[in-house]
C-alpha atoms as a printed R data frame, in Angstrom:
    type eleno elety resid chain resno      x      y      z
1   ATOM     1    CA   LEU     A     1 36.611 31.202 37.561
2   ATOM     2    CA   ALA     A     2 39.699 31.910 35.248
3   ATOM     3    CA   LEU     A     3 39.759 33.766 32.030
4   ATOM     4    CA   LEU     A     4 42.658 33.278 29.484
5   ATOM     5    CA   ALA     A     5 43.113 35.073 26.084
6   ATOM     6    CA   PHE     A     6 46.664 33.596 24.965
7   ATOM     7    CA   LEU     A     7 48.024 35.789 22.642
8   ATOM     8    CA   SER     A     8 48.008 36.167 18.790
9   ATOM     9    CA   VAL     A     9 49.069 37.975 15.950
10  ATOM    10    CA   SER     A    10 47.492 37.254 12.426
11  ATOM    11    CA   GLY     A    11 49.665 34.445 10.950
12  ATOM    12    CA   ALA     A    12 51.114 33.375 13.640
13  ATOM    13    CA   GLU     A    13 50.925 29.627 14.851
14  ATOM    14    CA   GLY     A    14 50.238 28.750 17.832
15  ATOM    15    CA   GLY     A    15 49.200 31.802 19.042
16  ATOM    16    CA   GLN     A    16 52.961 33.416 20.668
17  ATOM    17    CA   ILE     A    17 55.417 35.916 19.093
18  ATOM    18    CA   ASP     A    18 59.422 34.676 19.298
19  ATOM    19    CA   GLY     A    19 58.288 32.419 22.346
20  ATOM    20    CA   LEU     A    20 56.243 34.915 24.467
21  ATOM    21    CA   GLU     A    21 53.070 34.203 25.567
22  ATOM    22    CA   LEU     A    22 50.428 36.622 27.952
23  ATOM    23    CA   VAL     A    23 47.778 35.423 29.147
24  ATOM    24    CA   LEU     A    24 44.797 37.406 30.778
25  ATOM    25    CA   LYS     A    25 43.498 36.864 34.141
26  ATOM    26    CA   ASP     A    26 40.359 37.336 36.619
27  ATOM    27    CA   ASP     A    27 38.592 35.063 39.158
28  ATOM    28    CA   GLN     A    28 35.318 36.092 38.519
29  ATOM    29    CA   ASP     A    29 33.173 37.014 35.197
30  ATOM    30    CA   SER     A    30 30.536 39.156 36.843
31  ATOM    31    CA   PHE     A    31 30.960 42.968 38.022
32  ATOM    32    CA   GLU     A    32 28.412 45.271 39.348
33  ATOM    33    CA   LEU     A    33 28.617 48.544 37.861
34  ATOM    34    CA   GLY     A    34 31.390 50.652 39.246
35  ATOM    35    CA   GLN     A    35 32.694 47.547 41.287
36  ATOM    36    CA   PRO     A    36 36.795 47.804 40.406
37  ATOM    37    CA   ILE     A    37 37.808 45.018 38.357
38  ATOM    38    CA   GLU     A    38 41.617 43.548 38.269
39  ATOM    39    CA   LEU     A    39 43.683 41.884 36.151
40  ATOM    40    CA   ARG     A    40 46.604 39.817 36.810
41  ATOM    41    CA   ILE     A    41 48.865 39.213 33.518
42  ATOM    42    CA   GLU     A    42 51.141 36.586 33.055
43  ATOM    43    CA   TYR     A    43 54.411 36.867 30.475
44  ATOM    44    CA   GLU     A    44 55.628 33.235 29.899
45  ATOM    45    CA   ASN     A    45 58.459 32.292 27.395
46  ATOM    46    CA   HIS     A    46 57.891 29.305 25.515
47  ATOM    47    CA   GLY     A    47 60.921 29.971 23.335
48  ATOM    48    CA   SER     A    48 64.673 27.924 23.608
49  ATOM    49    CA   LYS     A    49 66.581 31.068 24.157
50  ATOM    50    CA   ALA     A    50 65.910 33.722 26.985
51  ATOM    51    CA   PHE     A    51 64.603 37.359 27.223
52  ATOM    52    CA   PHE     A    52 63.476 40.003 28.638
53  ATOM    53    CA   VAL     A    53 59.964 41.891 28.189
54  ATOM    54    CA   GLU     A    54 59.563 45.357 29.562
55  ATOM    55    CA   ARG     A    55 56.924 45.074 32.634
56  ATOM    56    CA   PRO     A    56 54.089 46.787 32.308
57  ATOM    57    CA   GLY     A    57 53.645 51.093 33.023
58  ATOM    58    CA   TYR     A    58 57.075 51.310 32.481
59  ATOM    59    CA   SER     A    59 57.467 51.353 28.769
60  ATOM    60    CA   HIS     A    60 58.948 54.795 26.773
61  ATOM    61    CA   THR     A    61 57.750 52.947 23.092
62  ATOM    62    CA   LYS     A    62 54.251 51.438 23.865
63  ATOM    63    CA   GLY     A    63 53.945 48.985 26.309
64  ATOM    64    CA   LEU     A    64 50.655 47.340 27.238
65  ATOM    65    CA   LYS     A    65 47.022 48.488 26.356
66  ATOM    66    CA   LEU     A    66 43.678 46.702 26.861
67  ATOM    67    CA   LYS     A    67 41.192 47.191 24.741
68  ATOM    68    CA   ALA     A    68 36.787 46.873 25.567
69  ATOM    69    CA   LYS     A    69 33.792 46.057 22.983
70  ATOM    70    CA   ARG     A    70 29.912 46.143 23.982
71  ATOM    71    CA   GLY     A    71 28.119 46.096 20.737
72  ATOM    72    CA   GLU     A    72 29.552 48.547 18.551
73  ATOM    73    CA   CYS     A    73 30.617 50.471 21.314
74  ATOM    74    CA   ARG     A    74 34.497 50.653 21.687
75  ATOM    75    CA   TYR     A    75 36.791 51.378 24.531
76  ATOM    76    CA   GLU     A    76 40.256 51.736 25.602
77  ATOM    77    CA   SER     A    77 42.559 51.761 27.818
78  ATOM    78    CA   SER     A    78 46.064 54.290 26.687
79  ATOM    79    CA   PHE     A    79 48.872 52.488 26.609
80  ATOM    80    CA   LEU     A    80 50.365 51.686 30.526
81  ATOM    81    CA   HIS     A    81 53.509 53.865 30.436
82  ATOM    82    CA   SER     A    82 55.211 56.039 33.483
83  ATOM    83    CA   SER     A    83 57.818 59.202 33.355
84  ATOM    84    CA   ALA     A    84 60.123 57.670 35.624
85  ATOM    85    CA   PRO     A    85 63.625 58.591 35.209
86  ATOM    86    CA   ILE     A    86 66.446 57.058 33.645
87  ATOM    87    CA   GLU     A    87 68.337 55.365 36.470
88  ATOM    88    CA   TYR     A    88 65.123 53.377 37.622
89  ATOM    89    CA   GLN     A    89 64.877 51.830 33.825
90  ATOM    90    CA   ARG     A    90 67.182 48.877 34.994
91  ATOM    91    CA   PHE     A    91 63.911 47.952 36.749
92  ATOM    92    CA   ALA     A    92 62.045 48.515 33.956
93  ATOM    93    CA   TYR     A    93 63.091 44.892 32.501
94  ATOM    94    CA   ILE     A    94 61.690 41.176 33.665
95  ATOM    95    CA   PRO     A    95 63.882 38.522 32.331
96  ATOM    96    CA   LEU     A    96 62.303 35.515 31.396
97  ATOM    97    CA   PHE     A    97 64.557 32.614 30.847
98  ATOM    98    CA   VAL     A    98 62.879 29.537 29.461
99  ATOM    99    CA   GLY     A    99 60.030 28.319 30.603
100 ATOM   100    CA   ASP     A   100 59.938 31.065 32.820
101 ATOM   101    CA   ARG     A   101 56.425 33.031 34.221
102 ATOM   102    CA   PHE     A   102 55.965 36.473 35.407
103 ATOM   103    CA   VAL     A   103 52.823 37.643 37.201
104 ATOM   104    CA   THR     A   104 51.539 40.626 37.946
105 ATOM   105    CA   THR     A   105 48.475 42.474 38.472
106 ATOM   106    CA   LEU     A   106 46.917 45.351 36.622
107 ATOM   107    CA   PRO     A   107 45.703 48.621 37.757
108 ATOM   108    CA   GLN     A   108 42.279 48.347 38.759
109 ATOM   109    CA   PHE     A   109 40.004 50.008 36.584
110 ATOM   110    CA   ASN     A   110 36.027 50.884 36.098
111 ATOM   111    CA   ASP     A   111 35.804 51.922 40.078
112 ATOM   112    CA   LEU     A   112 33.721 55.160 40.162
113 ATOM   113    CA   LEU     A   113 36.356 56.517 42.352
114 ATOM   114    CA   GLY     A   114 39.550 55.474 41.794
115 ATOM   115    CA   VAL     A   115 42.184 54.836 38.283
116 ATOM   116    CA   LYS     A   116 40.142 55.962 35.329
117 ATOM   117    CA   LEU     A   117 41.630 53.415 33.171
118 ATOM   118    CA   MET     A   118 38.660 53.049 31.382
119 ATOM   119    CA   ASP     A   119 35.166 53.094 32.146
120 ATOM   120    CA   LEU     A   120 32.675 50.257 31.250
121 ATOM   121    CA   ARG     A   121 29.447 52.445 33.185
122 ATOM   122    CA   VAL     A   122 27.121 50.472 30.824
123 ATOM   123    CA   PRO     A   123 25.489 46.627 32.111
124 ATOM   124    CA   GLY     A   124 26.291 44.527 29.012
125 ATOM   125    CA   THR     A   125 28.634 41.896 27.742
126 ATOM   126    CA   TYR     A   126 32.062 43.113 26.882
127 ATOM   127    CA   GLN     A   127 34.748 41.684 25.258
128 ATOM   128    CA   LEU     A   128 38.931 42.862 26.415
129 ATOM   129    CA   ARG     A   129 41.496 41.622 24.783
130 ATOM   130    CA   ALA     A   130 45.289 43.332 25.328
131 ATOM   131    CA   ILE     A   131 47.760 44.407 22.978
132 ATOM   132    CA   LEU     A   132 51.645 44.834 23.975
133 ATOM   133    CA   LYS     A   133 53.700 46.554 21.886
134 ATOM   134    CA   SER     A   134 57.657 47.212 21.963
135 ATOM   135    CA   GLU     A   135 58.975 48.572 19.753
136 ATOM   136    CA   GLY     A   136 63.193 50.121 19.264
137 ATOM   137    CA   GLN     A   137 66.058 48.132 18.480
138 ATOM   138    CA   ARG     A   138 66.532 44.385 19.434
139 ATOM   139    CA   VAL     A   139 69.238 45.183 22.087
140 ATOM   140    CA   GLU     A   140 72.010 42.616 23.530
141 ATOM   141    CA   GLY     A   141 74.229 43.361 25.838
142 ATOM   142    CA   PHE     A   142 73.340 45.460 29.503
143 ATOM   143    CA   VAL     A   143 69.906 43.582 30.126
144 ATOM   144    CA   GLY     A   144 70.163 41.154 27.041
145 ATOM   145    CA   PRO     A   145 67.945 40.041 23.998
146 ATOM   146    CA   ILE     A   146 64.816 42.729 24.986
147 ATOM   147    CA   TRP     A   147 61.464 41.594 22.807
148 ATOM   148    CA   ARG     A   148 60.445 43.046 20.429
149 ATOM   149    CA   GLY     A   149 57.008 42.911 18.845
150 ATOM   150    CA   THR     A   150 53.170 43.402 18.957
151 ATOM   151    CA   VAL     A   151 50.671 41.193 20.234
152 ATOM   152    CA   GLU     A   152 46.871 40.622 21.157
153 ATOM   153    CA   SER     A   153 45.252 38.621 22.940
154 ATOM   154    CA   GLU     A   154 42.310 36.545 21.964
155 ATOM   155    CA   PRO     A   155 39.267 38.317 23.602
156 ATOM   156    CA   PHE     A   156 37.228 37.064 26.418
157 ATOM   157    CA   SER     A   157 34.159 38.014 28.126
158 ATOM   158    CA   ILE     A   158 33.184 39.886 31.000
159 ATOM   159    CA   THR     A   159 29.802 40.699 32.413
160 ATOM   160    CA   ILE     A   160 28.758 44.615 33.887
161 ATOM   161    CA   VAL     A   161 25.425 43.889 35.942
162 ATOM   162    CA   GLU     A   162 23.125 46.429 37.647
163 ATOM   163    CA   PRO     A   163 24.057 47.596 41.031
164 ATOM   164    CA   SER     A   164 22.394 45.563 44.474
165 ATOM   165    CA   GLU     A   165 21.337 47.989 46.882
166 ATOM   166    CA   GLU     A   166 23.940 47.299 49.110
167 ATOM   167    CA   THR     A   167 26.431 48.838 46.562
168 ATOM   168    CA   LEU     A   168 24.720 51.985 46.244
169 ATOM   169    CA   ALA     A   169 24.421 52.772 49.628
170 ATOM   170    CA   ARG     A   170 28.560 51.592 49.821
171 ATOM   171    CA   TRP     A   171 28.841 54.645 46.737
172 ATOM   172    CA   THR     A   172 26.803 57.052 48.002
173 ATOM   173    CA   THR     A   173 28.347 57.053 51.689
174 ATOM   174    CA   ARG     A   174 31.482 57.587 49.693
175 ATOM   175    CA   LEU     A   175 30.546 60.100 47.071
176 ATOM   176    CA   ARG     A   176 29.523 62.504 50.276
């Protein structure tokens, strides 16, 4: 099962900002408590001209943020960014020609021993969404036009269920 989230912003038509569309995917919609969740994200240029977008994890402005909601409880990650030296910034931009798509995997979250990007520790149904924010001047030249703006995905649902006996045994062993 693929979960799709198309970006939308208040007042924007068609869920696109200057031609950029973002899709979040996962092959499943139900996870055991403590089971790592690994989302894939696709950037796609539906505009009429090429541009560059900042790769997740390289942004020095804002970048990509994940949010989750379960009932009245709210969870959110910090913006995904790095403190890479300036000489590595050439790797920070992804060229997207008209019709191009770039797919990458986000860091796992919800793993008991893994990255603490976002912890969803209570069984239930969560509404997940992504926010992509790129700030700064519209730069032409060195890497071409850099896409700037803020977009937010439509929410989609995942369910966290109680862990199985097998999963509990595996985690108990790992925690020793």
